Amino acid sequence: MDALRKLAELTFDHHESHQDFVRLVAIENIHYAQHLLKSESREVLAAPALEVLTRIMERGRAAGVFRDDLDALDVHMIISAFCVFRGANRYTFKAIFDRDLLDPAGRDHLRRMIGDLVVAHLTAV
């Protein structure tokens, strides 16, 4: 559980400190991934994250603490969705709800939240 939480929190940190990456992904999605689909290196982009997450999930399953009906890609999607949302929707969220998702005052709360959410999901009965 500690490794899973740490991975979620490190992803949070990475996305927060690489807002240009978040914007680039959003723009690429607007363009239906047309540039990514032409890239020869796209296969290697997913491998590191999924390999680490798969190993963590396998250890958790072997220890009897993680569910066995989830795959690493589903969990990766959950973590990425939360982490990307903060940067991709920062300004509209602030305009509608008056909360800056990248405000340092709320950072620790949101960072802990993604760890809690992912651990709770993988340990839910």
Tab-separated table of C-alpha atoms in Angstrom:
chain	number	residue	atom	x	y	z
A	1	MET	CA	0.000	0.000	0.000
A	2	ASP	CA	2.882	2.350	0.755
A	3	ALA	CA	4.395	1.855	-2.709
A	4	LEU	CA	1.048	2.482	-4.399
A	5	ARG	CA	0.490	5.650	-2.367
A	6	LYS	CA	4.019	6.830	-3.135
A	7	LEU	CA	3.547	6.241	-6.870
A	8	ALA	CA	0.293	8.240	-6.873
A	9	GLU	CA	1.948	11.072	-4.940
A	10	LEU	CA	4.999	11.126	-7.207
A	11	THR	CA	2.710	11.314	-10.241
A	12	PHE	CA	0.931	14.219	-8.543
A	13	ASP	CA	4.276	15.960	-8.018
A	14	HIS	CA	5.388	15.336	-11.600
A	15	HIS	CA	2.229	16.692	-13.180
A	16	GLU	CA	2.250	19.703	-10.885
A	17	SER	CA	5.834	20.588	-11.744
A	18	HIS	CA	5.382	19.928	-15.482
A	19	GLN	CA	2.347	21.982	-16.428
A	20	ASP	CA	3.635	22.298	-19.994
A	21	PHE	CA	3.341	18.513	-20.261
A	22	VAL	CA	-0.304	18.722	-19.154
A	23	ARG	CA	-0.973	21.412	-21.761
A	24	LEU	CA	0.809	19.429	-24.453
A	25	VAL	CA	-1.293	16.343	-23.725
A	26	ALA	CA	-4.474	18.440	-23.817
A	27	ILE	CA	-3.494	19.976	-27.160
A	28	GLU	CA	-2.576	16.577	-28.586
A	29	ASN	CA	-6.011	15.296	-27.573
A	30	ILE	CA	-7.676	18.256	-29.284
A	31	HIS	CA	-5.881	17.111	-32.428
A	32	TYR	CA	-6.981	13.462	-31.992
A	33	ALA	CA	-3.408	12.352	-31.154
A	34	GLN	CA	-2.430	12.782	-34.801
A	35	HIS	CA	1.188	13.624	-33.939
A	36	LEU	CA	1.547	10.921	-31.316
A	37	LEU	CA	0.185	8.303	-33.697
A	38	LYS	CA	3.031	9.151	-36.100
A	39	SER	CA	5.693	8.875	-33.405
A	40	GLU	CA	7.966	5.854	-33.486
A	41	SER	CA	8.587	6.114	-29.756
A	42	ARG	CA	4.988	5.988	-28.539
A	43	GLU	CA	5.225	2.333	-27.475
A	44	VAL	CA	7.989	3.119	-24.984
A	45	LEU	CA	6.051	5.990	-23.398
A	46	ALA	CA	3.676	3.749	-21.458
A	47	ALA	CA	5.998	0.925	-20.499
A	48	PRO	CA	7.836	2.421	-17.479
A	49	ALA	CA	4.728	3.626	-15.636
A	50	LEU	CA	2.754	0.466	-16.275
A	51	GLU	CA	5.649	-1.843	-15.390
A	52	VAL	CA	6.161	-0.208	-12.000
A	53	LEU	CA	2.441	-0.121	-11.264
A	54	THR	CA	2.007	-3.750	-12.367
A	55	ARG	CA	4.790	-4.880	-10.008
A	56	ILE	CA	3.271	-2.929	-7.111
A	57	MET	CA	-0.158	-4.420	-7.783
A	58	GLU	CA	1.237	-7.953	-8.086
A	59	ARG	CA	2.996	-7.610	-4.719
A	60	GLY	CA	-0.201	-6.287	-3.141
A	61	ARG	CA	-2.253	-9.136	-4.571
A	62	ALA	CA	0.286	-11.714	-3.388
A	63	ALA	CA	0.100	-10.200	0.102
A	64	GLY	CA	-3.681	-10.416	-0.030
A	65	VAL	CA	-4.269	-6.664	0.352
A	66	PHE	CA	-5.199	-5.633	-3.223
A	67	ARG	CA	-8.175	-6.619	-5.302
A	68	ASP	CA	-7.464	-8.926	-8.221
A	69	ASP	CA	-10.118	-7.581	-10.602
A	70	LEU	CA	-8.240	-4.439	-11.656
A	71	ASP	CA	-5.442	-3.962	-14.118
A	72	ALA	CA	-2.596	-1.497	-14.049
A	73	LEU	CA	-3.962	0.551	-16.938
A	74	ASP	CA	-7.218	1.200	-15.049
A	75	VAL	CA	-5.302	2.351	-11.983
A	76	HIS	CA	-2.946	4.459	-14.093
A	77	MET	CA	-5.978	6.136	-15.660
A	78	ILE	CA	-7.411	6.978	-12.223
A	79	ILE	CA	-4.141	8.520	-11.045
A	80	SER	CA	-3.560	10.408	-14.297
A	81	ALA	CA	-7.121	11.716	-14.426
A	82	PHE	CA	-6.834	13.259	-10.969
A	83	CYS	CA	-3.355	14.673	-11.546
A	84	VAL	CA	-4.011	16.068	-15.022
A	85	PHE	CA	-7.362	17.549	-13.994
A	86	ARG	CA	-5.692	20.016	-11.642
A	87	GLY	CA	-3.624	21.677	-14.343
A	88	ALA	CA	-5.937	21.211	-17.292
A	89	ASN	CA	-8.947	22.654	-15.478
A	90	ARG	CA	-7.293	25.084	-13.110
A	91	TYR	CA	-8.718	28.267	-14.553
A	92	THR	CA	-12.247	27.082	-15.285
A	93	PHE	CA	-12.482	25.462	-11.842
A	94	LYS	CA	-11.346	28.730	-10.269
A	95	ALA	CA	-13.858	30.743	-12.328
A	96	ILE	CA	-16.751	28.472	-11.373
A	97	PHE	CA	-15.898	27.411	-7.811
A	98	ASP	CA	-13.368	30.077	-6.772
A	99	ARG	CA	-10.773	27.444	-5.900
A	100	ASP	CA	-7.318	27.382	-7.460
A	101	LEU	CA	-6.377	23.726	-7.793
A	102	LEU	CA	-2.681	24.646	-7.837
A	103	ASP	CA	-2.819	26.881	-4.763
A	104	PRO	CA	0.060	25.794	-2.492
A	105	ALA	CA	-2.234	26.065	0.540
A	106	GLY	CA	-4.322	23.126	-0.677
A	107	ARG	CA	-1.482	21.070	-2.132
A	108	ASP	CA	-0.902	18.674	0.765
A	109	HIS	CA	-4.623	17.945	1.035
A	110	LEU	CA	-4.946	17.096	-2.677
A	111	ARG	CA	-1.723	15.085	-2.715
A	112	ARG	CA	-2.920	13.007	0.222
A	113	MET	CA	-6.340	12.662	-1.437
A	114	ILE	CA	-5.000	10.935	-4.561
A	115	GLY	CA	-3.027	8.496	-2.416
A	116	ASP	CA	-6.087	7.787	-0.259
A	117	LEU	CA	-8.357	7.335	-3.272
A	118	VAL	CA	-6.110	4.880	-5.073
A	119	VAL	CA	-5.294	2.816	-1.984
A	120	ALA	CA	-8.980	2.710	-1.001
A	121	HIS	CA	-9.961	1.612	-4.507
A	122	LEU	CA	-7.438	-1.218	-4.640
A	123	THR	CA	-8.268	-2.437	-1.125
A	124	ALA	CA	-12.074	-2.147	-1.427
A	125	VAL	CA	-13.980	-5.370	-0.947
